[in-house]
XYZ file of C-alpha atoms in Angstrom:
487
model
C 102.035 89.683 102.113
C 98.483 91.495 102.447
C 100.242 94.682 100.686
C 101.045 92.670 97.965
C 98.210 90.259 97.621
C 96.345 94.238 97.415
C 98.331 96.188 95.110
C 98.740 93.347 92.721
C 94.848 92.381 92.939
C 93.994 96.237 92.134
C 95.853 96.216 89.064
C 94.633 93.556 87.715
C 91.085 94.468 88.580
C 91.897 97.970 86.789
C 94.152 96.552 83.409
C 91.123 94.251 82.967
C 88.960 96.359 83.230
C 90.294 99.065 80.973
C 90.750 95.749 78.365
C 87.526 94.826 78.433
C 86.685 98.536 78.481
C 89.324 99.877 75.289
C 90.524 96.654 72.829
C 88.682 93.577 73.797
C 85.901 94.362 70.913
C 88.548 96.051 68.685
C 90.547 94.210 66.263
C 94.069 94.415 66.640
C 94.923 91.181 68.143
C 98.204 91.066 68.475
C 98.545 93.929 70.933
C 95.686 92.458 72.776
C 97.878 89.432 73.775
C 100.569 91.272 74.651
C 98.818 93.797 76.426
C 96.837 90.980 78.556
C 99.950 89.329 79.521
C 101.831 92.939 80.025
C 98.987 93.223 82.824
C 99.519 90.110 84.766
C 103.412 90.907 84.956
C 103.061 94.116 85.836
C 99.987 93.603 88.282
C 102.608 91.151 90.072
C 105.746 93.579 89.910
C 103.572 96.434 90.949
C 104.101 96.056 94.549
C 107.637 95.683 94.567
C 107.684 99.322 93.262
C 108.247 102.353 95.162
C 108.311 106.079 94.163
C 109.354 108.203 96.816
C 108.012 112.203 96.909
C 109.841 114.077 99.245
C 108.095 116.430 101.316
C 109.641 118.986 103.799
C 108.439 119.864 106.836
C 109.157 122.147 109.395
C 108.361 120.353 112.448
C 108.044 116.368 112.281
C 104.340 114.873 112.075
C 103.457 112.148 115.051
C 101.584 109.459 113.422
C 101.184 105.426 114.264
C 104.542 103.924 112.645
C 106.407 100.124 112.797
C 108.438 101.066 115.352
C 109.561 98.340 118.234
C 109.770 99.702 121.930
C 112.168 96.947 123.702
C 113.329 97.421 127.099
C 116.794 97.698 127.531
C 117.705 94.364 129.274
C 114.286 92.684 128.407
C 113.534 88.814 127.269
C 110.689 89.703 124.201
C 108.142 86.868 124.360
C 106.102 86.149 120.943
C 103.188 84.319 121.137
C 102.210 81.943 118.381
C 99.551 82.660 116.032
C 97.604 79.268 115.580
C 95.314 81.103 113.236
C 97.947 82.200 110.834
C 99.417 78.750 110.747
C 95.979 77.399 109.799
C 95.225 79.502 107.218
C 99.144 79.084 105.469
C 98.411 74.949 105.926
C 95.327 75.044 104.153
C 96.452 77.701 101.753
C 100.154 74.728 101.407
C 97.381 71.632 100.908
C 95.245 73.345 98.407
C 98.292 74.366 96.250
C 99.597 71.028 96.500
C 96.617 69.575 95.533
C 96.297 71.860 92.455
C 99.941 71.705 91.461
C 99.709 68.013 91.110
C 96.567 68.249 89.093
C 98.454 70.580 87.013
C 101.354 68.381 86.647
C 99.068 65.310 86.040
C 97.014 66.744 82.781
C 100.632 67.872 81.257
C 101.688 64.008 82.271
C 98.273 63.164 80.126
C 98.785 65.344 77.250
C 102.534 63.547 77.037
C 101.339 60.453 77.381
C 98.715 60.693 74.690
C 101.239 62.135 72.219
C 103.891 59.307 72.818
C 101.111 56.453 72.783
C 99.677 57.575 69.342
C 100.500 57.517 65.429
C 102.772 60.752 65.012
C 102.885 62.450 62.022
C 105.138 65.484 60.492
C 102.716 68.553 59.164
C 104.852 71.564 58.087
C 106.376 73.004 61.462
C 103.988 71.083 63.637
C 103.023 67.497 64.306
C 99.944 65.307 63.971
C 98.831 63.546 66.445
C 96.433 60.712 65.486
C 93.590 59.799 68.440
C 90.976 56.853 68.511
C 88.572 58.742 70.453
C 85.911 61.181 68.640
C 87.501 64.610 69.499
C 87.678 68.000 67.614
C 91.316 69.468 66.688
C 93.064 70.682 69.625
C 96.441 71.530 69.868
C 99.013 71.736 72.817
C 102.642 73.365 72.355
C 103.510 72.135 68.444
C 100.820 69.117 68.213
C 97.711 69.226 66.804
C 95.556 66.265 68.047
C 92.970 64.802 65.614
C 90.432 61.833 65.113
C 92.442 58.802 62.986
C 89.200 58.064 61.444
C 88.757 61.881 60.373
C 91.998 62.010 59.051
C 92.122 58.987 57.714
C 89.117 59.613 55.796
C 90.027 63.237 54.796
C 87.082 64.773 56.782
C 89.388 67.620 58.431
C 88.314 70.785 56.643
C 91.848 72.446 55.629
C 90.124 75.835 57.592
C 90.549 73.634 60.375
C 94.039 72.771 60.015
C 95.270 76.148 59.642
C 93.377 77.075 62.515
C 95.075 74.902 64.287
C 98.675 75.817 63.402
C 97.916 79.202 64.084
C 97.677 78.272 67.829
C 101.316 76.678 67.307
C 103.118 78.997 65.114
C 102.199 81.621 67.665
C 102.780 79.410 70.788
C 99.469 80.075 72.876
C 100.193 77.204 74.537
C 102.886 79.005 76.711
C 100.148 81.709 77.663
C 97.853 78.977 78.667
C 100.550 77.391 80.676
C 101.689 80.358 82.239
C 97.799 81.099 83.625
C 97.771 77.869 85.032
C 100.431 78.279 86.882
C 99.223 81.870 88.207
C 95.788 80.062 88.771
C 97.455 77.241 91.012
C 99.513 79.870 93.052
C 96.816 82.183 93.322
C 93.910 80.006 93.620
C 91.819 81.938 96.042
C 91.911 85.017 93.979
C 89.216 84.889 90.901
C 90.777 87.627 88.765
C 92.912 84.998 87.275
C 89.978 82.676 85.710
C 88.727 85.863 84.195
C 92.286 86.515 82.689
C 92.610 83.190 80.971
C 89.272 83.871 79.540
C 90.354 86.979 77.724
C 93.689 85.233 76.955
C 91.749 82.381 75.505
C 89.442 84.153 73.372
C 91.867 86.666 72.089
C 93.982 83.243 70.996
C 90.179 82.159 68.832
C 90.353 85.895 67.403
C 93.957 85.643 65.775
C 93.227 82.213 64.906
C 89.702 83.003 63.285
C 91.872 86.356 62.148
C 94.535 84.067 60.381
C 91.668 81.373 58.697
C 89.710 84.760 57.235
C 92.962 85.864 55.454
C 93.967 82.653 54.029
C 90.558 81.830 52.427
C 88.490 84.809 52.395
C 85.247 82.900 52.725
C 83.641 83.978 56.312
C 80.038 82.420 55.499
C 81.240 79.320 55.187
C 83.704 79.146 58.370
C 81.302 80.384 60.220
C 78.961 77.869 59.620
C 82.091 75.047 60.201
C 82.648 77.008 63.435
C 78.605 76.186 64.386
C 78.302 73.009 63.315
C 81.232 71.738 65.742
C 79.585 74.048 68.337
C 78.602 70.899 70.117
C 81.664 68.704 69.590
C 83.021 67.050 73.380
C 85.424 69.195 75.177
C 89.185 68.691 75.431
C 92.222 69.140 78.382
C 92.077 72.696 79.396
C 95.290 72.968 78.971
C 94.773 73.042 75.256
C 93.887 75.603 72.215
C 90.643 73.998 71.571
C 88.597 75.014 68.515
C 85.765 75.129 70.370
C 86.902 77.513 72.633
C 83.732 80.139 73.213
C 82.032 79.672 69.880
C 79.841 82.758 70.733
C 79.033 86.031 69.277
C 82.151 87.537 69.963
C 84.274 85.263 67.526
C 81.766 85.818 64.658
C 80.733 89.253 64.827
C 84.608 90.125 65.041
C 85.261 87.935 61.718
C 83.454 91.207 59.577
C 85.024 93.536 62.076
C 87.352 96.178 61.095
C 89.412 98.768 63.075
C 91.218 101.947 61.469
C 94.490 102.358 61.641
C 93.914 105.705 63.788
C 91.540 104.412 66.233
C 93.776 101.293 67.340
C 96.965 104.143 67.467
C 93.803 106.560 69.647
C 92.818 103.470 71.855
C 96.539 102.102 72.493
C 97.757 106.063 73.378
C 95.007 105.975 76.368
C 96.764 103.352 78.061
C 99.631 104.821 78.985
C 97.578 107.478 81.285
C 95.835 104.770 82.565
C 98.921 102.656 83.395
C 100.666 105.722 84.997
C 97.977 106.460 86.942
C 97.727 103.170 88.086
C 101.385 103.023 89.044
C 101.540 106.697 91.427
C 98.036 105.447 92.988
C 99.927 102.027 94.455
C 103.491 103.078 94.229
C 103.941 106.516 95.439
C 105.165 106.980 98.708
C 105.282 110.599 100.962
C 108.817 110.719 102.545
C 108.260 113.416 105.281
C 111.955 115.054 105.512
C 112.181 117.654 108.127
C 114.138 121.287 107.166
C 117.861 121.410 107.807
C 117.561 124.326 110.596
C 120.718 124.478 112.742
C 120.046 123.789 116.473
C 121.881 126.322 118.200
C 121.278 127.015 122.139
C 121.254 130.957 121.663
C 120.676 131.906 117.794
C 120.577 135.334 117.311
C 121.918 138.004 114.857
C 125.597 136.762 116.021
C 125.041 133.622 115.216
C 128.399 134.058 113.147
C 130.366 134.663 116.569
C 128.721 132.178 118.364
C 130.013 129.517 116.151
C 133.452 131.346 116.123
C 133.127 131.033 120.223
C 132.124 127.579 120.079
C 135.181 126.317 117.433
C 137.380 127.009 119.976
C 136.161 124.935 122.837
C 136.068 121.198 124.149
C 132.887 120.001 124.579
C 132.807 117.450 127.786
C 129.219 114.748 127.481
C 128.445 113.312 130.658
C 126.498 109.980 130.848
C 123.443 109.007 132.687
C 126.109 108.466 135.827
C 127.477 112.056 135.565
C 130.936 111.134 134.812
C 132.521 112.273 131.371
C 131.482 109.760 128.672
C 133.296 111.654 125.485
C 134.754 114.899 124.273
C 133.489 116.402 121.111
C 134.010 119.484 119.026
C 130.522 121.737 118.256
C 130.111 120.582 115.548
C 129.844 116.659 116.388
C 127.295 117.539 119.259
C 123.598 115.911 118.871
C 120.221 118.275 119.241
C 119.945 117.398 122.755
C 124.143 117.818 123.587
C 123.428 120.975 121.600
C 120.601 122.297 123.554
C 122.013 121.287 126.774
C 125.022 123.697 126.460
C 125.446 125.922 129.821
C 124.716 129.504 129.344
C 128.355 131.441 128.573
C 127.150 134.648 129.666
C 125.602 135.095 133.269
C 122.364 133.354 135.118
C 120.265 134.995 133.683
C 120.835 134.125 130.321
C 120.194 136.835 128.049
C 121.805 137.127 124.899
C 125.136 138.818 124.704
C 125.604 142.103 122.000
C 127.461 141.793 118.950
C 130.422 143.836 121.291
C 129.981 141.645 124.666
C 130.439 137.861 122.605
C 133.215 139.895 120.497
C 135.466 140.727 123.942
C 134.411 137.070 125.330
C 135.865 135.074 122.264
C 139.352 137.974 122.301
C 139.350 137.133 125.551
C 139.710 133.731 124.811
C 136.938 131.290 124.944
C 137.051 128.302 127.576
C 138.978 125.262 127.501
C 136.440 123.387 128.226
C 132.427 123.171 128.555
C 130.685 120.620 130.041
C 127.798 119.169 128.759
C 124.917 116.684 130.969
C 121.488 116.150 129.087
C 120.715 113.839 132.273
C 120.971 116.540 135.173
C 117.465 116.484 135.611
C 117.647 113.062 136.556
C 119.850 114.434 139.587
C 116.993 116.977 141.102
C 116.165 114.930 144.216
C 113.789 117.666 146.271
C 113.087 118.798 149.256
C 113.114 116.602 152.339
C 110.126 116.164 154.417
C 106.930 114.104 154.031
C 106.917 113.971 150.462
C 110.528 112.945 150.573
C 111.750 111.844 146.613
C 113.815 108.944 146.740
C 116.148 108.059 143.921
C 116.052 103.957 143.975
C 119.114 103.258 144.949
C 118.543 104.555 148.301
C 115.262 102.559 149.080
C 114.439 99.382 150.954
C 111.648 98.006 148.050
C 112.110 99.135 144.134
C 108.816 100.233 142.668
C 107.236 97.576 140.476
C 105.301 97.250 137.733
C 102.074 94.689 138.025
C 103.193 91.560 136.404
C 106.847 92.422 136.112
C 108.980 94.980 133.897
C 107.999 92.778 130.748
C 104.602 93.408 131.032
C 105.138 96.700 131.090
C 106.696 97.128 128.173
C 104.383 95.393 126.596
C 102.133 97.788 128.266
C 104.059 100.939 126.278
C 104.439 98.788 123.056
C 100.638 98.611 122.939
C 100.314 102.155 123.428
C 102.891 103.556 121.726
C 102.312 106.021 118.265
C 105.093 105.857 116.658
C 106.250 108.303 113.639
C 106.243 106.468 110.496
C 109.993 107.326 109.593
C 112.561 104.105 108.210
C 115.607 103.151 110.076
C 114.472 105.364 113.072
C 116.949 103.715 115.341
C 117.826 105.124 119.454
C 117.386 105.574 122.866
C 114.293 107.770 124.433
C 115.038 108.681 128.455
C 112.311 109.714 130.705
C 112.219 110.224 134.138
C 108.442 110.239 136.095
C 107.574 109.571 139.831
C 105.780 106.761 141.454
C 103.847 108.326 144.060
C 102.695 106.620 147.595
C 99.668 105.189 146.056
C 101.888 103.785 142.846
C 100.393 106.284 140.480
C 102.370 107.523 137.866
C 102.799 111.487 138.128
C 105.467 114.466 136.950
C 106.407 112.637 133.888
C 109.526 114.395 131.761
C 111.406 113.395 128.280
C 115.281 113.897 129.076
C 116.285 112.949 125.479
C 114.833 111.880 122.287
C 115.430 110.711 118.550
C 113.572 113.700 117.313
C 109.971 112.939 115.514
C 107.993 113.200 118.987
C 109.213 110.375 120.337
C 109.657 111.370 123.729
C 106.388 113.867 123.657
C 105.090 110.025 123.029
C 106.941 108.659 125.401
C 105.430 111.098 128.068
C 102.066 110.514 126.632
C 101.981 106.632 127.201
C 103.414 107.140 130.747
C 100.614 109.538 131.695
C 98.057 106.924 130.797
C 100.175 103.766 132.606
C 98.412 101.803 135.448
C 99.415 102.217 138.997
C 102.802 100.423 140.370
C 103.449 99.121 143.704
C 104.744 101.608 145.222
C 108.451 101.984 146.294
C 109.151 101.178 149.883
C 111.995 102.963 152.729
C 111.311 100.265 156.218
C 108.436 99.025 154.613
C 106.513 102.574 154.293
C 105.465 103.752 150.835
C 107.666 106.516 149.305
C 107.798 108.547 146.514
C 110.481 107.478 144.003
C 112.059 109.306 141.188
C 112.813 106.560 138.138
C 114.414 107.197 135.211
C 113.566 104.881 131.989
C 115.244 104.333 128.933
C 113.017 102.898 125.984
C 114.769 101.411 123.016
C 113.458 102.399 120.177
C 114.119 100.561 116.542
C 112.493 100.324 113.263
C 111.192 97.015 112.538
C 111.100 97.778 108.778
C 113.571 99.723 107.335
């Protein structure tokens, strides 16, 4: 909601702006409407819009993402955000309240029409009023004074001012204003918009009066002398709508043909600008480099090698969890791949992998990214106990949900989508319960376990594990969940 309430608020700070900046003293009115309401659209479209960029890197970037770190087996408690619901109740009550002020000054405007002499005037109607009240006109009725009318006081510059507003239905710009006004009430662009949209309605109105009677003096002077007349709904095209400067200096103004065409062309830079500034959005896609345990020159032979075996995965238990071909292995599976040529794991020649693969290459290989959960050390007094074979589990102060919230906290996450997977790390809780010899086993790729090792370098002290009630020194392994909360 804030990203939107943003993007859409900067463009229509920057379309009104460039308005008031490019056509609001120029006169091609027609444009000018469609341009204003062109901006509040777009403005609220804007930040549904995104343009990716791809951009390759070599090695993935580590910055704060929305990624969720959930335990494994963990009960995630959310705590309720009395703020928030305060500020959506009184933003609910003030809509309400302005909706049905909305919906009461239409109910007005209906009412007044259906309680008054109607009559028929060309593709309009005319709506005869007691009260004193200059020409005003809402969707295709023009309101007037009986006694005016009745008395054939109206000036005819008047009327056809009038049915301007209605043959060009300003009444559903008004309307639609309103309506952005009451939704959006906190946010002041909007009164500025109707301003311009109200105006620009006097200019092709004033424009269409001009035309038919080619006497500006005198409408200008009928335009003054009502300057003071009582004001109408505000729902309405009122006459007296801004009878300022603007409206009569723009009654003698002209604008060439080329300028309007210049003026309208330096929009679209403006608009496209507008659009890559809010909508663009860096997609960080890492090079397609194949992973292989021992690339070399023979990299060719290697995968010959490696086509002809079984590839065995062992689980976090050491017992065989699937059987894949090379080419279905992960990074990690990949990387974990036992030397094939002696322990000291040199690469072979082009001749020594040739006889190994005539040879015949194994049946099988088998693969364990978790053997260095298995390295329980030396014996002595700093004994390493895996915790199955103490007394009293290490724990974390306040339970194994604090601590992940602990990690969530703490956690920088890389800002990819759908990022979805398991990070295993293995660390020791000395005698004291500090946290020491931290190690990523396997990732997702993107630094999430150097992240991972990170946060656990900074943790708190646990209580220490316990063998007969005498601290130990415990090796725990820890897998951290890791999921995109947007994709």
């Amino acid at each position: 909601m804030t990203d939107f309430l943003i993007k859409s608020t900067l463009g229509l700070v920057v379309l009104l702006g460039v308005y008031h900046l490019l056509l609001e003293k120029e006169k091609m009115h027609h444009f000018k409407r469609f341009y204003l309401l062109f901006a509040l659209v777009f403005s609220m479209v804007i930040p549904f819009i995104t343009i990716e960029v791809v951009q390759e890197i070599v090695q993935p970037t580590v910055t704060p993402g929305n990624i969720q770190i959930l335990p494994t087996t963990a009960v995630v408690v959310e705590e309720t955000n009395y703020i928030a619901i305060a500020l959506w109740g009184l933003y609910g009550l003030v809509t309400l309240v302005l909706g049905f002020r909305f919906l009461r000054n239409v109910m007005q405007i209906s009412k007044k029409m259906k309680s008054n002499t109607a009559i028929a005037y060309h593709n309009a109607q005319l709506v005869l009023v007691p009260e004193k009240t200059l020409p005003h006109t809402f969707l295709n009725t023009i309101f007037i004074n009986e006694t005016e009318y009745n008395n054939r006081e109206v000036e005819a510059e008047l009327y056809t001012h009038e049915l301007t507003h209605v043959t060009q239905k300003h009444t559903l710009d008004i309307l639609f204003i309103e309506v952005l006004k009451t939704i959006f009430w906190f946010n002041p662009i909007f009164i500025f918009y109707k301003k311009a949209i109200q105006l620009n309605h006097e200019f092709l109105a004033d424009e269409k009066v001009v035309h038919s009677y080619n006497n500006v003096p005198f409408y200008q002077s009928l335009l003054l002398s009502k300057a003071n007349a009582n004001p109408t709904f505000y729902l309405a095209s009122n006459l007296n709508y801004l009878i300022t400067k603007k409206r009569l200096l723009m009654m003698t103004k002209t604008t060439s043909k080329r300028k309007a065409i210049a003026k309208q062309a330096l929009l679209l830079p403006a608009i496209t600008a507008l659009l890559f500034s809010l909508c663009t959005k860096v997609v960080a896609q890492q090079t397609d480099t194949k992973q292989n345990p021992q690339p070399n020159k023979s990299e060719g032979l290697f995968k010959t090698y490696y086509d002809k075996t079984t590839f065995k995965v062992k689980d976090e238990k050491g017992k065989i969890a699937a059987e894949k071909k090379y080419n279905d292995l992960t990074p990690a599976e990949k990387n974990a791949i036992p030397s094939i040529i002696s322990k000291e794991e040199k690469l072979p020649t082009n001749e020594e992998l040739l006889a190994k693969i005539n040879k015949g290459a194994p049946e099988t290989i088998e693969i364990d990214v978790f053997s260095a959960e298995k390295k329980i050390v030396k014996k002595g007094e700093n004994d390493i106990y895996n915790t199955a074979e103490i007394s009293e589990k290490p724990d974390f102060p306040g339970g194994m949900i604090e601590f992940y919230k602990f990690v969530g906290q703490n956690y920088k996450t890389p800002d990819q989508p759908n990022l979805k997977g398991r990070v295993y790390i293995t660390f020791i809780i000395e005698k004291d319960g500090s946290v020491n010899e931290v190690k990523n086993i396997r990732d997702i790729g993107y630094g999430t376990g150097e992240e991972a090792v990170r946060v656990m370098n900074i943790c708190p002290k646990w209580t220490p594990g316990k063998v007969k009630g005498e601290p130990v020194r415990v090796l725990y392994s820890l897998p951290l969940t890791i999921q995109s909360a947007k994709p």
